Coordinates of N, CA and C in Angstrom, one line a residue:
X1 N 13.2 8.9 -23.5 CA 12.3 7.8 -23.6 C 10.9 8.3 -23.6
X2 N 10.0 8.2 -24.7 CA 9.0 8.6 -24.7 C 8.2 7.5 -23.9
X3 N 7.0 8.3 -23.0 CA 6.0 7.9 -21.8 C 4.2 7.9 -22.9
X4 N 3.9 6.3 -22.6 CA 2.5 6.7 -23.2 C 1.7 7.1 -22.4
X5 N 1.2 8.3 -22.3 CA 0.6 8.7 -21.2 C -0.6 8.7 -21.6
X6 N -1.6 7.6 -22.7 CA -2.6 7.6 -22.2 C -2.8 6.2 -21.5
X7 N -1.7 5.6 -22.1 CA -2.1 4.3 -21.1 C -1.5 4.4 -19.4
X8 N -0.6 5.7 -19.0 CA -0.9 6.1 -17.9 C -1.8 6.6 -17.3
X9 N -2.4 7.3 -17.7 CA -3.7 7.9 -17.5 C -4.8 6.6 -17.3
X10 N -4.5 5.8 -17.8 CA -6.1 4.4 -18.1 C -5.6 3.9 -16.7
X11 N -4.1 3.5 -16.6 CA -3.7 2.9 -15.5 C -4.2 3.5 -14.2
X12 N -4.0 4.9 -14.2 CA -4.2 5.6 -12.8 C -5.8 5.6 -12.6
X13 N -6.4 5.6 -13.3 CA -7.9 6.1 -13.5 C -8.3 4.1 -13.1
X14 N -7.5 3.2 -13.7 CA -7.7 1.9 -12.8 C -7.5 2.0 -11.7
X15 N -6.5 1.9 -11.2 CA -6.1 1.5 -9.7 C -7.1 2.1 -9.1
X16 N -7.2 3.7 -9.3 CA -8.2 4.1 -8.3 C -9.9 3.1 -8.0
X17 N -10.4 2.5 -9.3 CA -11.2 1.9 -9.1 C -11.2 0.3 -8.5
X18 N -9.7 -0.2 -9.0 CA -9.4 -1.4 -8.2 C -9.8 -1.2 -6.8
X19 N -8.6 -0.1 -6.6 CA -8.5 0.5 -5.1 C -9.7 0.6 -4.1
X20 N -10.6 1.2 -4.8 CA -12.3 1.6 -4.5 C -12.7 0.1 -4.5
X21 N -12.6 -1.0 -4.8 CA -13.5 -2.3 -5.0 C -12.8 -2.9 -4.1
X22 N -11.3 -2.9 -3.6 CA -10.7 -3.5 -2.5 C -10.9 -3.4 -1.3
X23 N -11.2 -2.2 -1.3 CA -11.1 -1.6 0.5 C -12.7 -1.8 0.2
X24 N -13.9 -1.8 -0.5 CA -15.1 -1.9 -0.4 C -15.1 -3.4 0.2
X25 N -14.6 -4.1 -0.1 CA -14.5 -5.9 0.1 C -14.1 -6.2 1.6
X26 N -12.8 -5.2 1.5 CA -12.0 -6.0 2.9 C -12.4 -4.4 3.6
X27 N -13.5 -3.6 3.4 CA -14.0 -2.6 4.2 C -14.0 -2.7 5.9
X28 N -14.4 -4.2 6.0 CA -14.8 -4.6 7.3 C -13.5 -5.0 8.1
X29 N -12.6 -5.7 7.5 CA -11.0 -6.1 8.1 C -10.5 -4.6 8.5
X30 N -10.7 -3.5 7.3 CA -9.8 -2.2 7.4 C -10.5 -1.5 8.8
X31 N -11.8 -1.9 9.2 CA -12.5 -1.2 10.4 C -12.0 -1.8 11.4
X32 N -11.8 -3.1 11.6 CA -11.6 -4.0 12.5 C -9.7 -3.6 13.0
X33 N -9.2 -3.2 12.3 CA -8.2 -3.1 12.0 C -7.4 -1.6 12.9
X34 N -8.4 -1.0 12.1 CA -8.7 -0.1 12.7 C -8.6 0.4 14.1
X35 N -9.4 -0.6 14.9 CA -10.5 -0.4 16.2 C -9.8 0.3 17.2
X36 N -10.0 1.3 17.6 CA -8.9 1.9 18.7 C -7.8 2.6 18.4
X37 N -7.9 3.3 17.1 CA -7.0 4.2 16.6 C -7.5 5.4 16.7
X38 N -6.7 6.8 16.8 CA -7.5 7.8 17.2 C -7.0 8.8 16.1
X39 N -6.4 8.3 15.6 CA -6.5 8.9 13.7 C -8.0 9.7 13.4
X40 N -7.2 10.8 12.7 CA -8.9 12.0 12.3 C -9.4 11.1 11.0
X41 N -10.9 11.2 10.7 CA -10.8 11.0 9.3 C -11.5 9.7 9.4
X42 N -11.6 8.4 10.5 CA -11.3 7.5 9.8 C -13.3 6.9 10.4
X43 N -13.5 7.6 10.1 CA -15.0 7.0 10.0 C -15.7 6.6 8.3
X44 N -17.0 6.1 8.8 CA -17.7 5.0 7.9 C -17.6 6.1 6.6
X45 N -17.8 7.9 6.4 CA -18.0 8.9 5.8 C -17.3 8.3 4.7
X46 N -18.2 8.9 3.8 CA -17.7 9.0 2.1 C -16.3 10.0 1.8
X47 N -15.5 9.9 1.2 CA -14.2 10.7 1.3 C -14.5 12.1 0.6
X48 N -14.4 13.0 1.0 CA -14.7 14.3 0.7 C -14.0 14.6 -1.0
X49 N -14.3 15.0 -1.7 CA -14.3 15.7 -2.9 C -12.8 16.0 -3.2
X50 N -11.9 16.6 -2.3 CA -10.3 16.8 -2.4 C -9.8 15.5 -2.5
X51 N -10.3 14.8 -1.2 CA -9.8 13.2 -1.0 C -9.7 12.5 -2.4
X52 N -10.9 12.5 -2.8 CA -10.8 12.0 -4.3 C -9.7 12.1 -5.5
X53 N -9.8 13.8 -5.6 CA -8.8 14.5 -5.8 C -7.5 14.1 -6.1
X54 N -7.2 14.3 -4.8 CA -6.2 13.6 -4.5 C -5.2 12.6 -4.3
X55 N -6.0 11.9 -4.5 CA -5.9 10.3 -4.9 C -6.1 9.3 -6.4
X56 N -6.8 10.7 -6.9 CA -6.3 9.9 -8.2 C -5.0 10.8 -8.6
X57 N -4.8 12.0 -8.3 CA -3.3 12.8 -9.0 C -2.2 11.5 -8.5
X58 N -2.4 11.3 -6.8 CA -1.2 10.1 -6.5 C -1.2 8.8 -7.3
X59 N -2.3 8.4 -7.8 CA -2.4 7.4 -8.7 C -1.6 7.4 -10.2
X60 N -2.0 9.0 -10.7 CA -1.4 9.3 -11.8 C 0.3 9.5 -11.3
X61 N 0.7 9.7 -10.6 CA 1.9 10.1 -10.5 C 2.8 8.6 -10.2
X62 N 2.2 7.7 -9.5 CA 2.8 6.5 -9.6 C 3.0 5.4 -11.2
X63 N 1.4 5.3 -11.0 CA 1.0 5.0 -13.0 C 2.5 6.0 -13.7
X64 N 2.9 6.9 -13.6 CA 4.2 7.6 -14.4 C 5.2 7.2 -14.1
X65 N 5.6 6.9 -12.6 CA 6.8 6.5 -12.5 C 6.5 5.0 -12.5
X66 N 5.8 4.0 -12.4 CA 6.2 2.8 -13.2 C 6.4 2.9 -14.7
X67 N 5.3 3.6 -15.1 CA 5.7 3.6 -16.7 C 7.3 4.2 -17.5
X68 N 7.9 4.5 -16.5 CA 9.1 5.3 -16.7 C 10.1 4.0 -16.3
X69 N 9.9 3.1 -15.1 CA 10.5 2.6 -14.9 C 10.2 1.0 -15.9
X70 N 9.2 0.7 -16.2 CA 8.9 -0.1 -17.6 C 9.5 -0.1 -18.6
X71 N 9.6 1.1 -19.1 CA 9.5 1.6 -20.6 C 11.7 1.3 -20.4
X72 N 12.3 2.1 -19.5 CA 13.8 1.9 -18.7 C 14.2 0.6 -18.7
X73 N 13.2 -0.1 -18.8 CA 14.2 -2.1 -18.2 C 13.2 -2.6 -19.3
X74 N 13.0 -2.0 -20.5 CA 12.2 -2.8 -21.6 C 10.8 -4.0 -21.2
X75 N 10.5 -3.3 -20.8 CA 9.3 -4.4 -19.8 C 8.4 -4.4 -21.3
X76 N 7.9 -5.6 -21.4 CA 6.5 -5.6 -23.2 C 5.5 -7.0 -22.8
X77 N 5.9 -7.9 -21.7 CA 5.3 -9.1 -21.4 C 5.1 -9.3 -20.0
X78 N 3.8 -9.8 -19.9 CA 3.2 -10.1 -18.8 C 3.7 -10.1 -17.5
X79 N 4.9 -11.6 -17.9 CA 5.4 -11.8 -16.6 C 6.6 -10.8 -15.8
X80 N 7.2 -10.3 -17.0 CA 7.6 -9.1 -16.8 C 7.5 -7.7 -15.8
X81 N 6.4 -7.7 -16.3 CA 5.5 -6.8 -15.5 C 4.9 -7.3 -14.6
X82 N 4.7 -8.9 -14.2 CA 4.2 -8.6 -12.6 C 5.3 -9.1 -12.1
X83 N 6.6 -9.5 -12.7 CA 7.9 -9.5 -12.2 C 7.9 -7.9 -11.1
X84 N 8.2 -6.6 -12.2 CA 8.1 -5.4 -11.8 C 7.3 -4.8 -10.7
X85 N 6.1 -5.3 -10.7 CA 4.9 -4.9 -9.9 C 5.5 -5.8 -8.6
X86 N 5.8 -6.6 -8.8 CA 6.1 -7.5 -7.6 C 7.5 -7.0 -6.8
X87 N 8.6 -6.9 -7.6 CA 10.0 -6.1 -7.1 C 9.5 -4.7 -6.2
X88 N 8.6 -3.6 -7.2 CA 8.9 -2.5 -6.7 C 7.3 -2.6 -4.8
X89 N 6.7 -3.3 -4.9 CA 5.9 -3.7 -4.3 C 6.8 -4.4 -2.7
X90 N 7.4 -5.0 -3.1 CA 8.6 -5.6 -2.0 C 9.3 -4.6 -1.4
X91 N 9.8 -3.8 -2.3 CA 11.3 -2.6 -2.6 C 10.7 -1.3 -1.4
X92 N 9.0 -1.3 -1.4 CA 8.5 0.0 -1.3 C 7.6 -0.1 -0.2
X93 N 6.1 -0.7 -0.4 CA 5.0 -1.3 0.4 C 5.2 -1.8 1.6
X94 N 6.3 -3.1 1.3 CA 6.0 -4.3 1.9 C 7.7 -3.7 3.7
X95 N 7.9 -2.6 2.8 CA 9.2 -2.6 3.9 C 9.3 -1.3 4.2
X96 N 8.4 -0.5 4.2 CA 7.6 0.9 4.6 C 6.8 0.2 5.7
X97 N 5.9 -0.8 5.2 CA 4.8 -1.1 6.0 C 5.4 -1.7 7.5
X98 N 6.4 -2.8 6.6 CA 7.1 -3.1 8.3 C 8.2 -2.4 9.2
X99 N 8.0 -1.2 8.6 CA 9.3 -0.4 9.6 C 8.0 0.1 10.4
X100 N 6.6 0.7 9.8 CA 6.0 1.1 10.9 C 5.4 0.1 11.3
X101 N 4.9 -1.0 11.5 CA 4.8 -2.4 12.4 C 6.3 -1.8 13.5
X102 N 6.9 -2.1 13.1 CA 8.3 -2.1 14.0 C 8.3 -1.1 15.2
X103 N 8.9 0.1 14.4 CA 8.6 1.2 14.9 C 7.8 2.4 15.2
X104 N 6.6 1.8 14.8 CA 5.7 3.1 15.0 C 4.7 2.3 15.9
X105 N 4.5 0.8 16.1 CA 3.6 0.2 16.4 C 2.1 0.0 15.6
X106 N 2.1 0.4 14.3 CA 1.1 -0.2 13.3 C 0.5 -1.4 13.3
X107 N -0.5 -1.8 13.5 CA -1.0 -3.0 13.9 C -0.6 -3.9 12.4
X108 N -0.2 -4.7 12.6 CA 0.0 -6.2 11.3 C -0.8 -6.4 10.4
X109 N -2.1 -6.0 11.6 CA -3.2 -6.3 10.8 C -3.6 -5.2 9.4
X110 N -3.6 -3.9 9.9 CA -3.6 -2.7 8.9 C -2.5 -2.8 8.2
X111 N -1.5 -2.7 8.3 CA -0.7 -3.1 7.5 C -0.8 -3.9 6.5
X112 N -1.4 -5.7 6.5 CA -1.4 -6.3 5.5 C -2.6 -5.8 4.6
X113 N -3.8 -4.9 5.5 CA -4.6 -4.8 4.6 C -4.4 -3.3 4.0
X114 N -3.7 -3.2 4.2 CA -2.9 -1.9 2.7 C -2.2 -2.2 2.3
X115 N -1.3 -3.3 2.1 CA 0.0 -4.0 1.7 C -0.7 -4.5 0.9
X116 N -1.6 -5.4 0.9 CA -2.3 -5.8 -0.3 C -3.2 -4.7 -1.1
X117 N -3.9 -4.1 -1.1 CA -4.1 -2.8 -2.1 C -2.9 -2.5 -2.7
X118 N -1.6 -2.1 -2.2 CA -0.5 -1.7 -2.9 C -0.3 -2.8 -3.8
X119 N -0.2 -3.9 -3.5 CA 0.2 -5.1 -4.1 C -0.6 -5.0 -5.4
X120 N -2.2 -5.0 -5.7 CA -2.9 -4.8 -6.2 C -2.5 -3.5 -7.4
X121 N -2.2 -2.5 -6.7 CA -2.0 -0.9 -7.5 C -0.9 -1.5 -8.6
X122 N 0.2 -2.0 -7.8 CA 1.4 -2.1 -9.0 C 1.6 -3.1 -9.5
X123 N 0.6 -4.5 -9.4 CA 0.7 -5.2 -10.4 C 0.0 -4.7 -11.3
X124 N -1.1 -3.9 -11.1 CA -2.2 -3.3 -12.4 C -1.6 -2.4 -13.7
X125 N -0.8 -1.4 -12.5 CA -0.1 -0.3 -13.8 C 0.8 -0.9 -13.6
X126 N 1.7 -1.6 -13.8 CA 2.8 -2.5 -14.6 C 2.4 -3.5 -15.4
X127 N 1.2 -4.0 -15.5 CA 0.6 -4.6 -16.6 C 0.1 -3.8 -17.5
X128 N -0.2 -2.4 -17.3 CA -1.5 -1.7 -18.0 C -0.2 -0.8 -18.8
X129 N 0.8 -0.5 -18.2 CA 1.5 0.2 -18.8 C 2.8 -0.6 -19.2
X130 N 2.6 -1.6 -19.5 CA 4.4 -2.5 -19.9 C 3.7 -2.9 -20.7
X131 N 2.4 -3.3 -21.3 CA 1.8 -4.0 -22.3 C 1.2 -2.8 -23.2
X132 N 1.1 -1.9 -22.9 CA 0.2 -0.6 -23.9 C 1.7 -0.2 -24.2
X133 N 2.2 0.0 -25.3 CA 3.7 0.6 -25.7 C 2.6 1.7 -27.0

């Protein structure tokens, strides 16, 4: 099955800026959320140059495997695709997030507010890449 990889590429290079405009928004929930974790890293600082890096390659590597998993279950229409974004978003995010709620003790709160970013990432590239064929 051939992969359009530029509209993977568009996809990954979105999310990251969805991504960037979400946590800029709910910046203050993610702090709040935060408060009293003793996690390295997690100050007001701009993300270092790798961080970046590194986060759009993760972007690109997801943006591929939805587009693989699209292009696999003939995904071409909207609903489709945030059908998709919505399944694998449930399948992955939403039951990752509450095993650590559970067992790691992750506050609910942090949790929802990266549960929604995720939510956000894969309804984007499941639209961006189920509709670009």
């Amino acid at each position: 099955m051939d992969l359009n990889w530029v509209a993977i590429v568009v996809a990954a290079v979105a999310v990251f800026f969805v991504s960037t405009g979400y946590y800029i928004v709910f910046g203050g929930e993610l702090a709040a959320a935060r408060a009293g974790t003793t996690a390295e890293g997690r100050g007001d600082s701009r993300p270092a140059p790798w961080q970046i890096g590194t986060e759009l390659v993760r972007s690109l590597v997801l943006a591929a495997v939805v587009a693989w998993l699209s292009a696999g279950l003939g995904i071409t229409d909207v609903v489709s695709a945030l059908g998709l974004g919505l399944a694998l978003w449930v399948a992955f995010p939403v039951v990752l997030w509450t095993g650590a709620i559970l067992w790691e003790g992750t506050s609910p709160r942090l949790a929802a507010v990266h549960a929604g970013e995720w939510l956000l990432k894969l309804v984007v590239i499941a639209i961006v890449v189920g509709l670009w064929r």
